[in-house]
């Protein structure tokens, strides 16, 4: 009986940690699609709120993200974040965040200030409830402007749960 209670407590704590709010720090490299653009190192900061929908393995919540590359090109956006638990430690993450893009380097013009950042990542939950992940992002204006070159990035990320 004690083992069952202990296991139940561990599972309850793990479930709470898996769906907590988090601050995500990321670092990586941005690769602009236009051959005349300048590719740069990139840092990112993201906030993920507690999910408003939870199923057995899948949850959806709100989030916001800010990314800045070494040239000063900046994107800030907000939208939906989905997490899919592969098992008790590994997870898949996806998000869509429309927002505002400002190019500091005129060669990195993405066709307009409205850009949508999409993300697909895979991660691992650490013993302390924090997570590490690797993600690919794509920013584009979804052809809402005449010019739509886009930019892709590879990020290594650390998720601080609270």
Phi, psi and omega in degrees: 000320179297322179295320179295317178296318179296316178297319178298319179295317179297316179295321179295318178295316179298318180295320177296319180291324182295334184243027178277168171291159178207153170251130184243124175254135181224152175218142181185213185221133179260131180241104180285139183293325181291128184295339178276350182286163176256120177279146187215160168294154189220142169239153183218147176230132183222146173243130177239118181281164175303145182296146172265349175223132177225134172241190183304310182241352188238138175222153179226135178213181178266152177208167176219147184218147175229131175227142180222129176264173187295342176276346182101002174298129189232141172228135173229133183207170178214149181176211185263143176234126177244138176237135177237119181280121177279324173201202184286351181236318185272145180212158170251147181227140175219147177208157175226121184224097173293150180185199185252132177241135176232119178272129174271329178259114185300340176289343183261027177296128180259015176095359179161169182277339176278118179223146178250124176263123173249150184221141171225126183217165173230140184213176183224133179270127180278168181302328183276003180094344174287169184225157169237146180208164172236133185222152172248132176241157175221131175242132174202169179266011177055037179060027174279348177240164180296320180258132183215066184287321178079165177213137177248152178216150172247125184235140167258130191229149174236126183256117176267111181275142173211000000 
